[in-house]
Short mmCIF file of C-alpha atoms in Angstrom, two decimals:
data_model
loop_
_atom_site.label_atom_id
_atom_site.label_comp_id
_atom_site.label_asym_id
_atom_site.label_seq_id
_atom_site.Cartn_x
_atom_site.Cartn_y
_atom_site.Cartn_z
CA MET A 1 2.09 -20.51 19.23
CA ARG A 2 2.04 -16.18 18.91
CA THR A 3 -1.31 -13.61 19.08
CA LEU A 4 -0.41 -9.77 18.30
CA THR A 5 -2.81 -7.21 18.44
CA ARG A 6 -2.05 -3.73 16.15
CA THR A 7 -3.40 -2.19 14.01
CA ALA A 8 -1.42 -2.79 10.49
CA THR A 9 -1.61 -1.11 7.21
CA GLU A 10 -4.61 -2.15 4.55
CA GLU A 11 -4.49 -5.38 3.09
CA ARG A 12 -6.23 -6.98 0.20
CA ARG A 13 -6.98 -11.06 -0.66
CA ARG A 14 -8.88 -12.73 -3.17
CA LEU A 15 -11.52 -15.38 -3.39
CA PRO A 16 -10.68 -18.11 -5.49
CA VAL A 17 -13.62 -18.18 -8.73
CA SER A 18 -14.81 -21.12 -7.81
CA THR A 19 -15.63 -20.53 -4.83
CA ALA A 20 -16.05 -16.51 -4.93
CA ASP A 21 -20.30 -17.98 -5.88
CA VAL A 22 -21.18 -14.61 -8.40
CA ALA A 23 -24.06 -14.28 -9.39
CA ILE A 24 -27.09 -11.36 -10.54
CA ARG A 25 -30.04 -12.93 -9.24
CA ALA A 26 -33.31 -11.30 -8.98
CA ALA A 27 -34.49 -10.75 -5.93
CA ASP A 28 -38.22 -10.60 -4.54
CA GLY A 29 -39.39 -7.31 -5.49
CA GLY A 30 -38.06 -8.22 -9.31
CA GLU A 31 -35.02 -5.99 -9.81
CA GLU A 32 -31.81 -7.04 -9.60
CA ARG A 33 -29.46 -7.31 -7.20
CA PHE A 34 -25.91 -8.65 -7.13
CA ARG A 35 -24.48 -12.24 -5.00
CA GLY A 36 -21.16 -14.11 -4.44
CA TYR A 37 -18.88 -14.03 -1.04
CA ALA A 38 -15.95 -11.61 -0.66
CA ALA A 39 -14.63 -14.27 1.64
CA LYS A 40 -14.81 -18.14 3.41
CA PHE A 41 -13.89 -19.36 7.03
CA ASN A 42 -11.91 -21.53 7.12
CA SER A 43 -10.38 -22.08 4.23
CA ARG A 44 -6.59 -21.46 3.29
CA THR A 45 -5.14 -19.83 0.94
CA ALA A 46 -1.23 -19.72 -0.37
CA ILE A 47 0.22 -16.07 0.35
CA GLY A 48 3.38 -16.56 -1.57
CA ASN A 49 5.01 -19.65 -2.10
CA PRO A 50 4.27 -21.99 1.57
CA LEU A 51 7.11 -24.12 1.72
CA ARG A 52 10.25 -20.88 1.35
CA TRP A 53 9.45 -16.83 1.85
CA GLY A 54 5.70 -17.21 2.13
CA PHE A 55 2.67 -18.75 4.45
CA TYR A 56 -0.35 -20.87 5.07
CA GLU A 57 -3.37 -18.26 5.74
CA GLU A 58 -7.03 -18.25 6.59
CA ILE A 59 -9.78 -16.60 7.95
CA ALA A 60 -11.52 -17.58 11.60
CA PRO A 61 -15.27 -17.17 11.77
CA GLY A 62 -16.34 -14.27 13.33
CA ALA A 63 -13.29 -12.42 12.45
CA PHE A 64 -16.44 -9.68 10.54
CA THR A 65 -18.12 -9.44 14.11
CA LYS A 66 -17.19 -6.19 15.17
CA THR A 67 -16.56 -4.67 11.65
CA LEU A 68 -19.63 -5.08 10.26
CA GLN A 69 -21.83 -3.40 13.96
CA GLU A 70 -19.58 -0.58 13.58
CA GLY A 71 -18.12 0.23 9.45
CA ASP A 72 -19.42 1.29 7.05
CA ALA A 73 -18.20 -0.84 4.12
CA ARG A 74 -18.56 0.13 -0.03
CA PHE A 75 -19.01 -2.53 -3.22
CA LEU A 76 -16.42 -2.07 -5.73
CA VAL A 77 -15.38 -2.78 -8.95
CA ASP A 78 -11.51 -4.02 -8.66
CA HIS A 79 -11.07 -1.33 -5.70
CA ASP A 80 -11.95 1.55 -7.85
CA SER A 81 -13.00 3.81 -5.65
CA TYR A 82 -14.13 5.17 -8.71
CA TYR A 83 -16.58 2.85 -9.16
CA VAL A 84 -18.41 2.80 -5.73
CA VAL A 85 -22.13 0.79 -6.52
CA SER A 86 -23.26 0.41 -3.01
CA ARG A 87 -22.50 1.31 0.76
CA VAL A 88 -23.78 0.04 3.81
CA SER A 89 -25.11 3.21 5.13
CA ALA A 90 -27.17 4.07 2.26
CA GLY A 91 -29.77 0.68 2.28
CA THR A 92 -28.35 -0.56 -0.85
CA LEU A 93 -25.56 -2.96 0.43
CA SER A 94 -26.25 -6.20 2.49
CA LEU A 95 -23.48 -8.00 4.54
CA SER A 96 -23.41 -10.34 6.70
CA GLU A 97 -21.53 -13.55 8.59
CA ASP A 98 -22.98 -17.56 8.01
CA ALA A 99 -22.33 -20.36 8.33
CA VAL A 100 -19.47 -20.07 4.84
CA GLY A 101 -18.05 -16.12 4.92
CA LEU A 102 -18.69 -13.24 4.22
CA PRO A 103 -21.31 -13.16 1.50
CA VAL A 104 -22.69 -10.23 0.31
CA ASP A 105 -26.02 -8.39 -1.36
CA SER A 106 -25.53 -5.22 -3.39
CA ALA A 107 -28.45 -3.18 -5.03
CA LEU A 108 -27.54 -2.94 -8.63
CA ASP A 109 -29.24 1.46 -9.18
CA PRO A 110 -28.71 1.21 -13.35
CA ALA A 111 -28.52 4.43 -13.61
CA LEU A 112 -24.75 4.00 -13.30
CA SER A 113 -24.01 3.45 -16.44
CA TYR A 114 -20.93 1.21 -14.77
CA VAL A 115 -23.72 -1.04 -12.99
CA ASN A 116 -24.84 -1.97 -15.98
CA ASP A 117 -21.36 -3.01 -16.72
CA LEU A 118 -21.01 -4.49 -13.96
CA LYS A 119 -23.42 -6.46 -15.04
CA ALA A 120 -23.25 -7.47 -18.66
CA ASN A 121 -19.32 -8.66 -17.34
CA VAL A 122 -20.35 -10.83 -14.91
CA ARG A 123 -23.35 -12.86 -17.52
CA ASN A 124 -20.47 -12.66 -19.41
CA GLY A 125 -18.27 -14.94 -17.04
CA ASN A 126 -15.98 -11.44 -18.20
CA ILE A 127 -15.64 -11.06 -14.29
CA THR A 128 -16.31 -14.70 -12.17
CA GLY A 129 -14.41 -13.51 -8.65
CA MET A 130 -14.61 -11.16 -5.05
CA SER A 131 -12.27 -9.58 -3.59
CA PHE A 132 -12.64 -7.56 -0.01
CA GLY A 133 -9.73 -4.34 1.45
CA PHE A 134 -8.97 -5.00 5.48
CA TYR A 135 -7.32 -3.96 8.14
CA VAL A 136 -6.27 -6.80 10.45
CA LEU A 137 -6.62 -5.86 14.54
CA LYS A 138 -5.61 -9.62 15.29
CA ASP A 139 -3.97 -12.41 14.41
CA GLN A 140 -2.39 -15.87 15.44
CA TRP A 141 0.55 -18.08 14.18
CA SER A 142 1.74 -21.10 13.89
CA THR A 143 4.06 -24.00 12.51
CA GLU A 144 2.85 -26.89 10.81
CA THR A 145 4.35 -30.29 10.08
CA ILE A 146 2.56 -31.03 6.16
CA ASP A 147 3.57 -33.35 3.35
CA THR A 148 5.56 -32.68 0.55
CA SER A 149 7.18 -35.18 -2.49
CA GLU A 150 10.45 -34.38 -0.84
CA GLY A 151 9.19 -35.93 2.42
CA PRO A 152 7.37 -33.67 5.57
CA ALA A 153 8.44 -29.63 5.25
CA GLU A 154 7.13 -26.98 8.37
CA VAL A 155 4.74 -24.07 7.38
CA GLU A 156 3.67 -21.12 8.89
CA VAL A 157 0.09 -20.48 9.10
CA ARG A 158 -1.78 -17.38 10.05
CA ARG A 159 -5.27 -17.47 11.29
CA ILE A 160 -6.63 -13.94 10.97
CA LEU A 161 -9.29 -13.93 13.89
CA GLU A 162 -10.64 -9.41 14.14
CA VAL A 163 -10.23 -7.68 11.33
CA ARG A 164 -11.32 -3.50 9.56
CA LEU A 165 -13.70 -4.40 7.23
CA ILE A 166 -13.18 -1.27 4.33
CA GLU A 167 -14.25 -2.45 1.57
CA VAL A 168 -15.41 -5.90 -0.98
CA SER A 169 -15.31 -5.87 -4.83
CA ALA A 170 -16.25 -7.55 -7.35
CA VAL A 171 -12.47 -8.54 -8.96
CA THR A 172 -11.92 -8.84 -13.12
CA PHE A 173 -8.76 -10.70 -12.19
CA PRO A 174 -9.54 -13.44 -9.24
CA ALA A 175 -6.38 -14.20 -7.85
CA TYR A 176 -2.60 -12.56 -8.30
CA GLU A 177 -1.44 -11.65 -11.38
CA ASP A 178 2.26 -11.45 -10.58
CA THR A 179 5.19 -12.65 -7.18
CA GLU A 180 5.33 -8.49 -7.11
CA ALA A 181 2.12 -8.78 -5.40
CA GLU A 182 2.60 -11.31 -2.73
CA LEU A 183 5.67 -9.94 -1.77
CA ALA A 184 3.92 -7.21 -1.18
CA SER A 185 1.26 -9.67 0.85
CA VAL A 186 4.05 -11.25 3.05
CA ALA A 187 6.24 -8.03 3.29
CA SER A 188 2.58 -6.84 5.36
CA ALA A 189 1.74 -9.36 7.83
CA LEU A 190 5.61 -9.27 8.62
CA VAL A 191 5.71 -5.78 9.89
CA GLN A 192 2.75 -6.59 11.26
CA ARG A 193 3.70 -9.94 13.42
CA GLY A 194 6.88 -7.70 13.85
CA ASP A 195 9.19 -11.45 14.51
CA THR A 196 12.55 -11.03 13.50
CA GLU A 197 13.81 -14.46 13.48
CA ALA A 198 10.49 -15.22 10.57
CA ILE A 199 11.98 -12.67 8.29
CA GLU A 200 14.94 -14.01 8.80
CA ARG A 201 14.28 -17.27 7.43
CA ARG A 202 12.13 -15.68 4.48
CA ALA A 203 15.40 -13.45 3.12
CA ARG A 204 17.12 -16.94 2.63
CA TRP A 205 15.16 -16.99 -0.38
CA ARG A 206 14.04 -13.95 -1.05
CA PRO A 207 17.04 -11.64 -0.01
CA GLU A 208 15.26 -8.10 -0.44
CA LEU A 209 12.43 -9.23 2.59
CA ARG A 210 16.12 -8.71 4.92
CA ASP A 211 15.34 -5.27 4.70
CA LEU A 212 12.01 -5.22 6.53
CA LEU A 213 14.35 -5.76 9.77
CA GLN A 214 15.16 -2.15 10.03
CA LEU A 215 10.93 -1.73 9.99
CA VAL A 216 10.77 -3.80 12.77
CA GLY A 217 14.05 -2.84 15.06
CA SER A 218 17.04 -5.71 14.70
CA PRO A 219 20.01 -4.94 15.62
CA ALA A 220 20.98 -7.50 12.67
CA ALA A 221 19.78 -5.15 10.22
CA ALA A 222 22.21 -2.86 11.50
CA ASP A 223 24.94 -4.74 11.41
CA ARG A 224 24.82 -5.41 7.44
CA GLU A 225 25.04 -1.72 6.59
CA PRO A 226 27.84 -1.09 5.43
CA ALA A 227 30.07 1.86 7.06
CA ALA A 228 28.85 5.00 5.10
CA GLY A 229 25.18 3.88 5.39
CA ARG A 230 24.88 3.61 9.44
CA ALA A 231 23.93 6.20 11.91
CA ALA A 232 26.85 6.38 14.35
CA GLU A 233 24.17 5.70 16.95
CA GLU A 234 19.63 4.47 16.65
CA ALA A 235 16.73 6.18 18.00
CA ARG A 236 13.49 5.33 19.25
CA ASP A 237 10.94 7.82 18.51
CA GLY A 238 7.70 7.51 19.17
CA GLY A 239 8.44 4.13 19.93
CA VAL A 240 9.62 3.63 16.36
CA ARG A 241 14.11 2.62 15.86
CA GLN A 242 14.47 3.64 12.73
CA ALA A 243 18.21 2.89 11.49
CA ALA A 244 19.78 5.65 9.11
CA ALA A 245 20.32 4.03 4.95
CA VAL A 246 22.26 5.75 2.26
CA GLU A 247 20.57 5.03 -0.44
CA GLU A 248 16.75 5.44 1.21
CA ARG A 249 18.02 9.33 1.19
CA GLY A 250 17.19 12.08 -1.28
CA ALA A 251 14.45 10.16 -3.85
CA LEU A 252 12.36 7.68 -2.52
CA ALA A 253 12.02 4.18 -3.82
CA ALA A 254 9.57 4.36 -6.53
CA HIS A 255 5.99 1.36 -5.44
CA SER A 256 3.06 0.53 -6.46
CA THR A 257 -0.28 1.66 -5.39
CA ASP A 258 -3.65 2.85 -6.11
CA THR A 259 -4.12 6.09 -8.29
CA SER A 260 -7.03 8.06 -8.67
CA ASP A 261 -7.88 10.68 -11.12
CA ALA A 262 -9.89 12.36 -8.02
CA ALA A 263 -8.93 16.56 -7.87
CA TRP A 264 -6.26 17.77 -6.37
CA ASP A 265 -5.41 19.17 -3.49
CA GLY A 266 -1.82 19.35 -2.43
CA PRO A 267 -2.14 21.83 0.72
CA ALA A 268 -4.93 19.93 2.39
CA ASN A 269 -3.39 16.87 2.04
CA ALA A 270 -0.35 17.95 3.57
CA ARG A 271 -2.07 19.74 6.55
CA ASP A 272 -4.17 16.61 7.37
CA LEU A 273 -0.66 14.12 6.81
CA PRO A 274 0.99 13.48 10.38
CA ALA A 275 4.09 14.88 11.17
CA GLU A 276 5.78 11.28 10.97
CA GLU A 277 8.16 9.80 9.51
CA ALA A 278 6.96 6.81 7.71
CA ALA A 279 3.28 8.22 6.86
CA LEU A 280 6.23 11.34 5.34
CA ARG A 281 7.63 9.05 3.47
CA MET A 282 4.80 6.97 1.85
CA ALA A 283 3.13 10.83 0.28
CA HIS A 284 5.88 11.98 -0.92
CA ALA A 285 9.45 11.44 -3.44
CA TRP A 286 11.80 13.28 -1.55
CA VAL A 287 13.38 13.95 1.94
CA ASP A 288 16.49 16.26 2.41
CA PRO A 289 19.67 14.09 3.64
CA VAL A 290 20.28 16.64 6.30
CA GLY A 291 16.50 17.26 7.16
CA ASP A 292 14.16 16.47 10.07
CA ALA A 293 13.18 13.04 9.39
CA ASN A 294 9.77 14.23 11.18
CA ALA A 295 9.32 17.41 9.94
CA ARG A 296 7.25 18.23 7.16
CA SER A 297 9.70 20.87 5.70
CA SER A 298 12.38 17.84 4.48
CA TYR A 299 9.58 16.31 2.55
CA ARG A 300 8.86 17.45 -1.51
CA PHE A 301 5.92 16.30 -4.41
CA ILE A 302 3.75 14.72 -2.14
CA HIS A 303 1.47 13.39 -4.10
CA HIS A 304 -1.20 10.91 -2.37
CA PHE A 305 -4.32 11.54 -1.12
CA VAL A 306 -4.74 11.71 2.64
CA ASP A 307 -8.17 10.91 4.74
CA MET A 308 -9.20 13.27 7.98
CA ASP A 309 -7.48 10.93 9.94
CA GLY A 310 -4.37 10.55 8.10
CA ASN A 311 -4.22 7.80 6.62
CA VAL A 312 -1.57 7.96 3.69
CA GLY A 313 -3.72 6.33 1.15
CA ALA A 314 -4.19 6.68 -3.02
CA ALA A 315 -1.61 8.35 -5.49
CA SER A 316 -3.00 11.29 -7.19
CA THR A 317 -2.54 11.51 -11.39
CA VAL A 318 -3.05 14.63 -10.94
CA ALA A 319 0.30 15.63 -8.73
CA CYS A 320 1.48 12.70 -10.07
CA THR A 321 1.66 14.63 -13.51
CA THR A 322 2.37 17.80 -12.00
CA GLY A 323 5.94 17.04 -10.23
CA ILE A 324 6.81 16.32 -13.37
CA GLY A 325 5.90 19.17 -14.21
CA VAL A 326 8.46 21.36 -11.81
CA LEU A 327 11.05 18.32 -12.23
CA ASN A 328 11.06 19.79 -15.92
CA GLY A 329 11.18 23.19 -14.70
CA ALA A 330 7.39 23.91 -14.32
CA ARG A 331 6.36 27.04 -12.11
CA GLY A 332 9.94 27.49 -10.96
CA GLY A 333 11.62 24.52 -10.96
CA THR A 334 12.43 22.62 -7.66
CA THR A 335 15.36 22.73 -5.65
CA ILE A 336 15.88 19.79 -5.31
CA PRO A 337 19.92 18.52 -6.25
CA ASP A 338 20.30 17.72 -10.25
CA GLU A 339 21.46 13.95 -9.30
CA ASP A 340 17.53 13.30 -7.92
CA ARG A 341 15.91 14.49 -10.36
CA GLU A 342 15.39 11.01 -12.42
CA ALA A 343 14.80 8.78 -9.37
CA VAL A 344 11.85 11.36 -8.27
CA TYR A 345 10.62 11.03 -11.96
CA LYS A 346 10.60 7.25 -12.21
CA HIS A 347 8.84 7.28 -8.86
CA LEU A 348 6.46 9.68 -9.95
CA ALA A 349 5.60 8.05 -13.48
CA ARG A 350 5.20 4.51 -12.13
CA HIS A 351 1.95 6.04 -10.42
CA LEU A 352 1.03 6.51 -13.74
CA LYS A 353 1.52 3.38 -16.06
CA ASP A 354 -0.09 2.10 -12.50
CA ALA A 355 -2.86 4.67 -13.59
CA GLY A 356 -2.60 3.46 -17.72
CA ILE A 357 -1.27 7.06 -18.19
CA LYS A 358 2.05 8.09 -19.84
CA ALA A 359 4.04 9.93 -17.81
CA PRO A 360 5.37 13.30 -19.63
CA GLU A 361 9.03 12.73 -21.18
CA LEU A 362 11.84 13.56 -18.28
CA LYS A 363 13.61 16.98 -20.29
CA SER A 364 17.03 17.50 -20.40
CA LEU A 365 19.51 19.97 -17.96
CA THR A 366 21.21 21.12 -21.34
CA SER A 367 19.28 23.97 -21.95
CA GLU A 368 17.22 23.96 -25.32
CA PRO A 369 15.16 25.76 -26.97
CA GLY A 370 12.03 26.41 -25.55
CA GLU A 371 12.57 24.67 -22.55
CA SER A 372 12.18 26.04 -18.64
CA THR A 373 14.30 23.98 -17.00
CA ARG A 374 16.92 25.15 -13.67
CA GLU A 375 19.66 25.20 -15.79
CA SER A 376 17.48 28.03 -18.17
CA SER A 377 15.17 29.60 -14.93
CA THR A 378 15.49 33.10 -14.41
CA PRO A 379 17.08 34.01 -11.43
CA GLU A 380 14.33 35.16 -9.39
CA ALA A 381 12.69 31.05 -9.98
CA ASP A 382 16.20 30.38 -9.31
CA ALA A 383 15.60 31.49 -5.67
CA ALA A 384 11.40 30.30 -5.96
CA PRO A 385 10.88 28.72 -2.44
CA ALA A 386 10.18 25.03 -1.94
CA ALA A 387 5.85 26.41 -1.87
CA THR A 388 6.29 25.94 -6.48
CA GLU A 389 6.61 22.73 -6.10
CA PRO A 390 3.51 20.76 -5.74
CA ALA A 391 1.79 21.86 -2.47
CA GLU A 392 5.48 21.45 -0.46
CA THR A 393 6.37 23.18 2.91
CA THR A 394 8.64 25.97 2.14
CA ARG A 395 12.10 24.57 3.06
CA SER A 396 14.02 25.22 6.59
CA ASP A 397 17.26 25.21 8.42
CA LEU A 398 17.12 22.79 10.23
CA THR A 399 20.31 21.52 12.27
CA ALA A 400 21.60 18.96 10.34
CA ARG A 401 20.98 15.21 12.24
CA VAL A 402 21.24 11.32 10.82
CA LEU A 403 18.53 10.35 8.70
CA ARG A 404 16.66 7.62 9.29
CA MET A 405 15.67 4.77 7.94
CA GLN A 406 12.11 3.99 6.52
CA GLY A 407 12.03 3.75 2.99
CA LEU A 408 10.80 0.30 3.17
CA ALA A 409 7.66 1.55 4.33
CA ALA A 410 7.62 3.73 1.19
CA ARG A 411 8.29 0.56 -1.58
CA TYR A 412 6.35 -1.97 0.34
CA GLY A 413 3.21 0.71 0.72
CA LEU A 414 3.79 -0.27 5.10
CA PRO A 415 3.66 2.37 8.08
CA ALA A 416 6.12 2.18 11.22
CA ARG A 417 5.30 -0.24 13.67
CA PRO A 418 3.96 1.03 16.61
#
């Protein structure tokens, strides 16, 4: 049995309908309040397929004790920060630990239109579950033997000992909608754990998980890379081993994250972004194949919000739409290679799709009447600095160096392993 103490990426867990106990109840003063459980202790949940590539998980009593004393959680609808129902520091949200789990008691302000929608949806049975967003600070892994239809089988159990609570949510879908969401949760836990053998075991069933080895510094991962995709040497920058990978040069893989249509200030978000490869990859859609992997100047198409602490958050629908405009020739066009345009487009369009927005079409590079593309733009536009792209910094003539691997962080929304 091994206990980890490490800051990780934000995770989410949803409580089954049968145990969330969601209801709208009248308080002593007559006002209506939302009540339910966002989490329950010692309730075992399957994350992925525990017999193959997943594990069982349970939350230990006391996991929320410290965060409830120090934090300022919000109550949201479907994890959307636009729909803030209440907040601890405002005195409108009460969170506590009892013998069962994490009960939620929230005021309901009828002046907020979506609060009235929430009340109606709970009464009508449209919203029946709860969820919470959190960072795992301490967890413990163990192995157990369980009985199956094919006989005894060993499974792993992750027991969460301490979390930092971000928010609780009333949710429309109280369970995972597809295996991709489960896979992302498994990947997050495995990178947090940092155990290469645990990754290898699961990669027998889900080969894509083997890529996570490149985030936890496994020499075996580098051995599997084709010769053309390996670095001549490995380096440690800030305690993180990074291996080269050809497929992650240039355009970064599309991935799903939260989205927001809030006002977008590209330069401000770029300033708050730390000059660290993992964070830079999470916030952008393209990286210079010959640039410094830890330099902001090597990256293009920033489209994620960054908070004052440097944490990368939701994708901006405004930045994604603007970025597609740049790919189509707006603001002088882009300096990225033509062969990367489609992949960057797919990256930005994926976020728009997640937000329920139809992405503008990617225009052909062949000139057409009235179309502004790289080929049809003026020489002055061609010479425009990279700052014409959304909130980008000017490209610098840095000495070429091997691009190190952190692409999987972008795919799964994970930070580099500390």
